[in-house]
C-alpha cells in the first residue's frame, strides 16, 4: 500500500486470504504463503477504486467485510460508492446511491443483503443476490452522519450516528422500530451480542451502554462510565448464549482514547478487568475465535495480546506508525494489524 491502511479482514472460509483497505484508493487481497507468517505472501490482488491518479482522489477505502461464505468482499469508500468483489478480485457490483462517504458496511448472515451507513445521514440495504445490485430500502431516520451499522438477523439492524442516537430498523418498515437516546455525544459503534438480545453502543461521551432489545425498556440495561476519554470501539466476546462457545462467560470489551481496554460482565454490570498497558489511544480490539484471547492496537504502533481470563498480556509487538485495526484468523494462529505507515503486519500466535 502507498498510504495508511485502515482495515484488515481475514477470509472466514479461505483462511489463507486477508483483505486490506487503504487511503491509497485500493483494497488488496493477499494470499499467505504458508502456515507461518515467516513464509510471507505468495500473491496479492489489487482492487483499484479509481482508474487514474486523478480519479483516485476521495476514494480512500474506509471499510470492508467478507461475506460469511468467503466468496465476496464488500468495500466502502470515501466517494460514497460500495463495491462488491469476488475473492479473485473481480468487481461484481458497483452500488451508487449514497451522497457522501461510506463509514460502515455489513453483510447479513444469509449473504443476500449488504448494509451501508454513510456521512449522508442515511443507511441503505442493498440486495446483491442477483446479477445487478439494487437498493431494497434507504432509511432516513438519523439527523446526522451514520457512523456504524450492525445486523441483528437477516432483516433487522442497528445503526448509530453523530446525532447521539441508536436506531433499530427492519427491512420493509419505513421508520425505526426503536430509538435509543441517552448518549450525550456522537455514537461511534454499535454491536449485537451473539444472542441478538443485547445491543452495545459506545460514544465520545466516555460511556458504553448496553440496551436490552428483548424488553421495552427505554433506559439502558447497563451504563458503563469508568473510561476517562472517548470510546472508539467495542466488541462482544464470541461466548455465551448464541455463540460457538456457549459455556464460556459472555463479556463486552471497550477500547478508549484513555489508553485502556475494559472487559465488562453484562450479567451484573461490573468491570471484570481493566487492561492498562497502552500509553496511547486504543483504536481497535478483537477477541480470538475461542474468546480466550484479546488483541488490542493503539496509536504509536503498540499491539498487545491478552489472556482474557488471567488479565495478563501474553504477547506484545511494536511497529512504526499507528494501528487502526487488529484481526484474528479463524484458526486463532495469526493476528493481523494494519498501520498508518502503509504496512500490514501478520504475527504468528501460539499460546
PDB file of N, CA and C in Angstrom, residues 14-86:
ATOM      1  N   UNK A  14     -11.757 -19.190   3.218  1.00  0.00           N
ATOM      2  CA  UNK A  14     -10.481 -19.392   2.515  1.00  0.00           C
ATOM      3  C   UNK A  14      -9.440 -18.691   3.373  1.00  0.00           C
ATOM      4  N   UNK A  15      -9.004 -19.433   4.420  1.00  0.00           N
ATOM      5  CA  UNK A  15      -8.402 -18.744   5.563  1.00  0.00           C
ATOM      6  C   UNK A  15      -6.959 -18.295   5.322  1.00  0.00           C
ATOM      7  N   UNK A  16      -6.409 -18.571   4.141  1.00  0.00           N
ATOM      8  CA  UNK A  16      -5.080 -18.027   3.838  1.00  0.00           C
ATOM      9  C   UNK A  16      -5.182 -16.667   3.134  1.00  0.00           C
ATOM     10  N   UNK A  17      -6.424 -16.152   2.996  1.00  0.00           N
ATOM     11  CA  UNK A  17      -6.606 -14.848   2.355  1.00  0.00           C
ATOM     12  C   UNK A  17      -6.898 -13.775   3.394  1.00  0.00           C
ATOM     13  N   UNK A  18      -6.275 -12.613   3.214  1.00  0.00           N
ATOM     14  CA  UNK A  18      -6.594 -11.462   4.057  1.00  0.00           C
ATOM     15  C   UNK A  18      -6.807 -10.251   3.150  1.00  0.00           C
ATOM     16  N   UNK A  19      -7.846  -9.491   3.447  1.00  0.00           N
ATOM     17  CA  UNK A  19      -8.142  -8.285   2.668  1.00  0.00           C
ATOM     18  C   UNK A  19      -7.753  -7.056   3.481  1.00  0.00           C
ATOM     19  N   UNK A  20      -7.227  -6.049   2.781  1.00  0.00           N
ATOM     20  CA  UNK A  20      -6.858  -4.792   3.437  1.00  0.00           C
ATOM     21  C   UNK A  20      -7.399  -3.624   2.622  1.00  0.00           C
ATOM     22  N   UNK A  21      -7.727  -2.549   3.313  1.00  0.00           N
ATOM     23  CA  UNK A  21      -8.256  -1.351   2.654  1.00  0.00           C
ATOM     24  C   UNK A  21      -7.461  -0.142   3.074  1.00  0.00           C
ATOM     25  N   UNK A  22      -7.155   0.739   2.117  1.00  0.00           N
ATOM     26  CA  UNK A  22      -6.183   1.789   2.367  1.00  0.00           C
ATOM     27  C   UNK A  22      -6.606   3.158   1.844  1.00  0.00           C
ATOM     28  N   UNK A  23      -5.905   4.168   2.320  1.00  0.00           N
ATOM     29  CA  UNK A  23      -6.072   5.528   1.836  1.00  0.00           C
ATOM     30  C   UNK A  23      -5.464   5.750   0.460  1.00  0.00           C
ATOM     31  N   UNK A  24      -4.872   4.693  -0.137  1.00  0.00           N
ATOM     32  CA  UNK A  24      -4.292   4.839  -1.486  1.00  0.00           C
ATOM     33  C   UNK A  24      -5.309   4.495  -2.582  1.00  0.00           C
ATOM     34  N   UNK A  25      -6.590   4.523  -2.230  1.00  0.00           N
ATOM     35  CA  UNK A  25      -7.684   4.236  -3.174  1.00  0.00           C
ATOM     36  C   UNK A  25      -7.658   2.804  -3.678  1.00  0.00           C
ATOM     37  N   UNK A  26      -7.203   1.890  -2.846  1.00  0.00           N
ATOM     38  CA  UNK A  26      -7.267   0.481  -3.240  1.00  0.00           C
ATOM     39  C   UNK A  26      -7.568  -0.397  -2.031  1.00  0.00           C
ATOM     40  N   UNK A  27      -8.117  -1.569  -2.353  1.00  0.00           N
ATOM     41  CA  UNK A  27      -8.134  -2.658  -1.383  1.00  0.00           C
ATOM     42  C   UNK A  27      -7.226  -3.726  -1.979  1.00  0.00           C
ATOM     43  N   UNK A  28      -6.722  -4.598  -1.145  1.00  0.00           N
ATOM     44  CA  UNK A  28      -5.889  -5.685  -1.659  1.00  0.00           C
ATOM     45  C   UNK A  28      -6.298  -6.987  -1.003  1.00  0.00           C
ATOM     46  N   UNK A  29      -6.217  -8.055  -1.765  1.00  0.00           N
ATOM     47  CA  UNK A  29      -6.435  -9.394  -1.216  1.00  0.00           C
ATOM     48  C   UNK A  29      -5.083 -10.102  -1.280  1.00  0.00           C
ATOM     49  N   UNK A  30      -4.564 -10.452  -0.129  1.00  0.00           N
ATOM     50  CA  UNK A  30      -3.255 -11.097  -0.007  1.00  0.00           C
ATOM     51  C   UNK A  30      -3.460 -12.580   0.245  1.00  0.00           C
ATOM     52  N   UNK A  31      -2.654 -13.394  -0.437  1.00  0.00           N
ATOM     53  CA  UNK A  31      -2.685 -14.832  -0.172  1.00  0.00           C
ATOM     54  C   UNK A  31      -1.422 -15.201   0.586  1.00  0.00           C
ATOM     55  N   UNK A  32      -1.607 -15.721   1.778  1.00  0.00           N
ATOM     56  CA  UNK A  32      -0.445 -16.057   2.604  1.00  0.00           C
ATOM     57  C   UNK A  32       0.266 -17.283   2.034  1.00  0.00           C
ATOM     58  N   UNK A  33       1.594 -17.311   2.232  1.00  0.00           N
ATOM     59  CA  UNK A  33       2.403 -18.333   1.572  1.00  0.00           C
ATOM     60  C   UNK A  33       2.492 -19.659   2.285  1.00  0.00           C
ATOM     61  N   UNK A  34       2.155 -19.684   3.567  1.00  0.00           N
ATOM     62  CA  UNK A  34       2.289 -20.937   4.311  1.00  0.00           C
ATOM     63  C   UNK A  34       1.704 -20.791   5.692  1.00  0.00           C
ATOM     64  N   UNK A  35       1.910 -21.803   6.531  1.00  0.00           N
ATOM     65  CA  UNK A  35       1.255 -21.814   7.838  1.00  0.00           C
ATOM     66  C   UNK A  35       1.809 -20.775   8.819  1.00  0.00           C
ATOM     67  N   UNK A  36       3.020 -20.250   8.566  1.00  0.00           N
ATOM     68  CA  UNK A  36       3.505 -19.218   9.477  1.00  0.00           C
ATOM     69  C   UNK A  36       3.810 -17.923   8.732  1.00  0.00           C
ATOM     70  N   UNK A  37       3.838 -16.848   9.493  1.00  0.00           N
ATOM     71  CA  UNK A  37       3.980 -15.511   8.902  1.00  0.00           C
ATOM     72  C   UNK A  37       5.301 -15.378   8.158  1.00  0.00           C
ATOM     73  N   UNK A  38       6.309 -16.121   8.629  1.00  0.00           N
ATOM     74  CA  UNK A  38       7.636 -16.081   8.014  1.00  0.00           C
ATOM     75  C   UNK A  38       7.578 -16.383   6.517  1.00  0.00           C
ATOM     76  N   UNK A  39       6.640 -17.271   6.127  1.00  0.00           N
ATOM     77  CA  UNK A  39       6.565 -17.660   4.708  1.00  0.00           C
ATOM     78  C   UNK A  39       5.958 -16.557   3.839  1.00  0.00           C
ATOM     79  N   UNK A  40       5.572 -15.431   4.473  1.00  0.00           N
ATOM     80  CA  UNK A  40       5.154 -14.269   3.689  1.00  0.00           C
ATOM     81  C   UNK A  40       3.887 -14.504   2.888  1.00  0.00           C
ATOM     82  N   UNK A  41       3.757 -13.756   1.790  1.00  0.00           N
ATOM     83  CA  UNK A  41       2.582 -13.941   0.943  1.00  0.00           C
ATOM     84  C   UNK A  41       3.037 -14.322  -0.460  1.00  0.00           C
ATOM     85  N   UNK A  42       2.226 -15.121  -1.151  1.00  0.00           N
ATOM     86  CA  UNK A  42       2.611 -15.599  -2.480  1.00  0.00           C
ATOM     87  C   UNK A  42       1.920 -14.823  -3.589  1.00  0.00           C
ATOM     88  N   UNK A  43       0.798 -14.182  -3.271  1.00  0.00           N
ATOM     89  CA  UNK A  43       0.074 -13.464  -4.322  1.00  0.00           C
ATOM     90  C   UNK A  43      -0.672 -12.308  -3.687  1.00  0.00           C
ATOM     91  N   UNK A  44      -0.800 -11.228  -4.431  1.00  0.00           N
ATOM     92  CA  UNK A  44      -1.623 -10.106  -3.956  1.00  0.00           C
ATOM     93  C   UNK A  44      -2.418  -9.580  -5.143  1.00  0.00           C
ATOM     94  N   UNK A  45      -3.698  -9.339  -4.913  1.00  0.00           N
ATOM     95  CA  UNK A  45      -4.536  -8.760  -5.967  1.00  0.00           C
ATOM     96  C   UNK A  45      -4.939  -7.370  -5.546  1.00  0.00           C
ATOM     97  N   UNK A  46      -4.705  -6.412  -6.426  1.00  0.00           N
ATOM     98  CA  UNK A  46      -5.103  -5.050  -6.120  1.00  0.00           C
ATOM     99  C   UNK A  46      -6.509  -4.813  -6.659  1.00  0.00           C
ATOM    100  N   UNK A  47      -7.362  -4.199  -5.826  1.00  0.00           N
ATOM    101  CA  UNK A  47      -8.729  -3.885  -6.231  1.00  0.00           C
ATOM    102  C   UNK A  47      -8.807  -2.357  -6.325  1.00  0.00           C
ATOM    103  N   UNK A  48      -8.552  -1.799  -7.516  1.00  0.00           N
ATOM    104  CA  UNK A  48      -8.440  -0.343  -7.639  1.00  0.00           C
ATOM    105  C   UNK A  48      -9.799   0.349  -7.540  1.00  0.00           C
ATOM    106  N   UNK A  49      -9.827   1.452  -6.810  1.00  0.00           N
ATOM    107  CA  UNK A  49     -11.055   2.231  -6.649  1.00  0.00           C
ATOM    108  C   UNK A  49     -10.992   3.527  -7.441  1.00  0.00           C
ATOM    109  N   UNK A  50     -10.239   3.516  -8.514  1.00  0.00           N
ATOM    110  CA  UNK A  50     -10.137   4.686  -9.386  1.00  0.00           C
ATOM    111  C   UNK A  50      -9.229   4.312 -10.526  1.00  0.00           C
ATOM    112  N   UNK A  51      -9.563   4.775 -11.711  1.00  0.00           N
ATOM    113  CA  UNK A  51      -8.843   4.325 -12.911  1.00  0.00           C
ATOM    114  C   UNK A  51      -7.492   5.014 -13.077  1.00  0.00           C
ATOM    115  N   UNK A  52      -7.413   6.276 -12.674  1.00  0.00           N
ATOM    116  CA  UNK A  52      -6.173   7.030 -12.862  1.00  0.00           C
ATOM    117  C   UNK A  52      -5.883   7.798 -11.576  1.00  0.00           C
ATOM    118  N   UNK A  53      -4.652   8.333 -11.447  1.00  0.00           N
ATOM    119  CA  UNK A  53      -4.330   9.058 -10.208  1.00  0.00           C
ATOM    120  C   UNK A  53      -5.331  10.175  -9.882  1.00  0.00           C
ATOM    121  N   UNK A  54      -5.802  10.900 -10.900  1.00  0.00           N
ATOM    122  CA  UNK A  54      -6.776  11.971 -10.613  1.00  0.00           C
ATOM    123  C   UNK A  54      -8.111  11.384 -10.178  1.00  0.00           C
ATOM    124  N   UNK A  55      -8.389  10.178 -10.645  1.00  0.00           N
ATOM    125  CA  UNK A  55      -9.655   9.509 -10.323  1.00  0.00           C
ATOM    126  C   UNK A  55      -9.616   8.884  -8.937  1.00  0.00           C
ATOM    127  N   UNK A  56      -8.417   8.882  -8.319  1.00  0.00           N
ATOM    128  CA  UNK A  56      -8.282   8.201  -7.023  1.00  0.00           C
ATOM    129  C   UNK A  56      -8.530   9.132  -5.846  1.00  0.00           C
ATOM    130  N   UNK A  57      -8.727  10.399  -6.131  1.00  0.00           N
ATOM    131  CA  UNK A  57      -8.999  11.349  -5.047  1.00  0.00           C
ATOM    132  C   UNK A  57     -10.303  10.967  -4.353  1.00  0.00           C
ATOM    133  N   UNK A  58     -10.304  11.075  -3.033  1.00  0.00           N
ATOM    134  CA  UNK A  58     -11.510  10.781  -2.239  1.00  0.00           C
ATOM    135  C   UNK A  58     -12.013   9.359  -2.418  1.00  0.00           C
ATOM    136  N   UNK A  59     -11.117   8.444  -2.775  1.00  0.00           N
ATOM    137  CA  UNK A  59     -11.541   7.049  -2.886  1.00  0.00           C
ATOM    138  C   UNK A  59     -10.866   6.176  -1.822  1.00  0.00           C
ATOM    139  N   UNK A  60     -10.457   6.801  -0.719  1.00  0.00           N
ATOM    140  CA  UNK A  60      -9.932   6.024   0.409  1.00  0.00           C
ATOM    141  C   UNK A  60     -10.903   4.880   0.697  1.00  0.00           C
ATOM    142  N   UNK A  61     -10.372   3.683   0.888  1.00  0.00           N
ATOM    143  CA  UNK A  61     -11.222   2.558   1.278  1.00  0.00           C
ATOM    144  C   UNK A  61     -11.350   2.596   2.803  1.00  0.00           C
ATOM    145  N   UNK A  62     -12.552   2.912   3.260  1.00  0.00           N
ATOM    146  CA  UNK A  62     -12.774   3.185   4.680  1.00  0.00           C
ATOM    147  C   UNK A  62     -13.292   1.976   5.443  1.00  0.00           C
ATOM    148  N   UNK A  63     -13.886   1.026   4.748  1.00  0.00           N
ATOM    149  CA  UNK A  63     -14.452  -0.136   5.434  1.00  0.00           C
ATOM    150  C   UNK A  63     -14.512  -1.318   4.473  1.00  0.00           C
ATOM    151  N   UNK A  64     -14.365  -2.527   5.006  1.00  0.00           N
ATOM    152  CA  UNK A  64     -14.521  -3.725   4.161  1.00  0.00           C
ATOM    153  C   UNK A  64     -14.933  -4.916   5.003  1.00  0.00           C
ATOM    154  N   UNK A  65     -15.620  -5.853   4.365  1.00  0.00           N
ATOM    155  CA  UNK A  65     -16.031  -7.077   5.068  1.00  0.00           C
ATOM    156  C   UNK A  65     -16.243  -8.212   4.073  1.00  0.00           C
ATOM    157  N   UNK A  66     -15.799  -9.419   4.452  1.00  0.00           N
ATOM    158  CA  UNK A  66     -16.069 -10.628   3.677  1.00  0.00           C
ATOM    159  C   UNK A  66     -17.485 -11.123   3.963  1.00  0.00           C
ATOM    160  N   UNK A  67     -18.126 -11.693   2.955  1.00  0.00           N
ATOM    161  CA  UNK A  67     -19.399 -12.391   3.190  1.00  0.00           C
ATOM    162  C   UNK A  67     -19.120 -13.656   3.996  1.00  0.00           C
ATOM    163  N   UNK A  68     -20.165 -14.197   4.659  1.00  0.00           N
ATOM    164  CA  UNK A  68     -19.938 -15.336   5.562  1.00  0.00           C
ATOM    165  C   UNK A  68     -19.454 -16.590   4.832  1.00  0.00           C
ATOM    166  N   UNK A  69     -19.755 -16.711   3.525  1.00  0.00           N
ATOM    167  CA  UNK A  69     -19.248 -17.885   2.778  1.00  0.00           C
ATOM    168  C   UNK A  69     -17.855 -17.646   2.194  1.00  0.00           C
ATOM    169  N   UNK A  70     -17.316 -16.444   2.417  1.00  0.00           N
ATOM    170  CA  UNK A  70     -15.951 -16.149   1.984  1.00  0.00           C
ATOM    171  C   UNK A  70     -15.779 -15.864   0.510  1.00  0.00           C
ATOM    172  N   UNK A  71     -16.881 -15.872  -0.256  1.00  0.00           N
ATOM    173  CA  UNK A  71     -16.748 -15.705  -1.708  1.00  0.00           C
ATOM    174  C   UNK A  71     -16.744 -14.263  -2.189  1.00  0.00           C
ATOM    175  N   UNK A  72     -17.286 -13.357  -1.376  1.00  0.00           N
ATOM    176  CA  UNK A  72     -17.388 -11.961  -1.809  1.00  0.00           C
ATOM    177  C   UNK A  72     -16.794 -11.021  -0.765  1.00  0.00           C
ATOM    178  N   UNK A  73     -16.186  -9.966  -1.263  1.00  0.00           N
ATOM    179  CA  UNK A  73     -15.644  -8.927  -0.403  1.00  0.00           C
ATOM    180  C   UNK A  73     -16.352  -7.614  -0.731  1.00  0.00           C
ATOM    181  N   UNK A  74     -16.915  -6.971   0.288  1.00  0.00           N
ATOM    182  CA  UNK A  74     -17.533  -5.656   0.098  1.00  0.00           C
ATOM    183  C   UNK A  74     -16.569  -4.586   0.582  1.00  0.00           C
ATOM    184  N   UNK A  75     -16.433  -3.507  -0.191  1.00  0.00           N
ATOM    185  CA  UNK A  75     -15.603  -2.381   0.225  1.00  0.00           C
ATOM    186  C   UNK A  75     -16.421  -1.100   0.154  1.00  0.00           C
ATOM    187  N   UNK A  76     -16.205  -0.239   1.132  1.00  0.00           N
ATOM    188  CA  UNK A  76     -16.873   1.062   1.152  1.00  0.00           C
ATOM    189  C   UNK A  76     -15.823   2.136   1.060  1.00  0.00           C
ATOM    190  N   UNK A  77     -16.158   3.205   0.353  1.00  0.00           N
ATOM    191  CA  UNK A  77     -15.143   4.192   0.051  1.00  0.00           C
ATOM    192  C   UNK A  77     -15.621   5.601   0.339  1.00  0.00           C
ATOM    193  N   UNK A  78     -14.645   6.499   0.388  1.00  0.00           N
ATOM    194  CA  UNK A  78     -14.914   7.890   0.669  1.00  0.00           C
ATOM    195  C   UNK A  78     -15.727   8.558  -0.441  1.00  0.00           C
ATOM    196  N   UNK A  79     -15.751   7.918  -1.616  1.00  0.00           N
ATOM    197  CA  UNK A  79     -16.521   8.505  -2.730  1.00  0.00           C
ATOM    198  C   UNK A  79     -18.012   8.161  -2.645  1.00  0.00           C
ATOM    199  N   UNK A  80     -18.418   7.457  -1.574  1.00  0.00           N
ATOM    200  CA  UNK A  80     -19.827   7.141  -1.378  1.00  0.00           C
ATOM    201  C   UNK A  80     -20.302   5.913  -2.116  1.00  0.00           C
ATOM    202  N   UNK A  81     -19.385   5.200  -2.756  1.00  0.00           N
ATOM    203  CA  UNK A  81     -19.744   4.001  -3.522  1.00  0.00           C
ATOM    204  C   UNK A  81     -19.352   2.748  -2.737  1.00  0.00           C
ATOM    205  N   UNK A  82     -20.282   1.782  -2.701  1.00  0.00           N
ATOM    206  CA  UNK A  82     -19.951   0.461  -2.155  1.00  0.00           C
ATOM    207  C   UNK A  82     -19.661  -0.450  -3.340  1.00  0.00           C
ATOM    208  N   UNK A  83     -18.633  -1.267  -3.204  1.00  0.00           N
ATOM    209  CA  UNK A  83     -18.268  -2.174  -4.290  1.00  0.00           C
ATOM    210  C   UNK A  83     -18.191  -3.590  -3.747  1.00  0.00           C
ATOM    211  N   UNK A  84     -18.615  -4.541  -4.572  1.00  0.00           N
ATOM    212  CA  UNK A  84     -18.547  -5.956  -4.179  1.00  0.00           C
ATOM    213  C   UNK A  84     -17.628  -6.661  -5.170  1.00  0.00           C
ATOM    214  N   UNK A  85     -16.663  -7.405  -4.634  1.00  0.00           N
ATOM    215  CA  UNK A  85     -15.635  -8.080  -5.430  1.00  0.00           C
ATOM    216  C   UNK A  85     -15.690  -9.578  -5.173  1.00  0.00           C
ATOM    217  N   UNK A  86     -15.311 -10.357  -6.189  1.00  0.00           N
ATOM    218  CA  UNK A  86     -15.137 -11.794  -5.947  1.00  0.00           C
ATOM    219  C   UNK A  86     -13.823 -11.977  -5.199  1.00  0.00           C
TER     220      UNK A  86
END
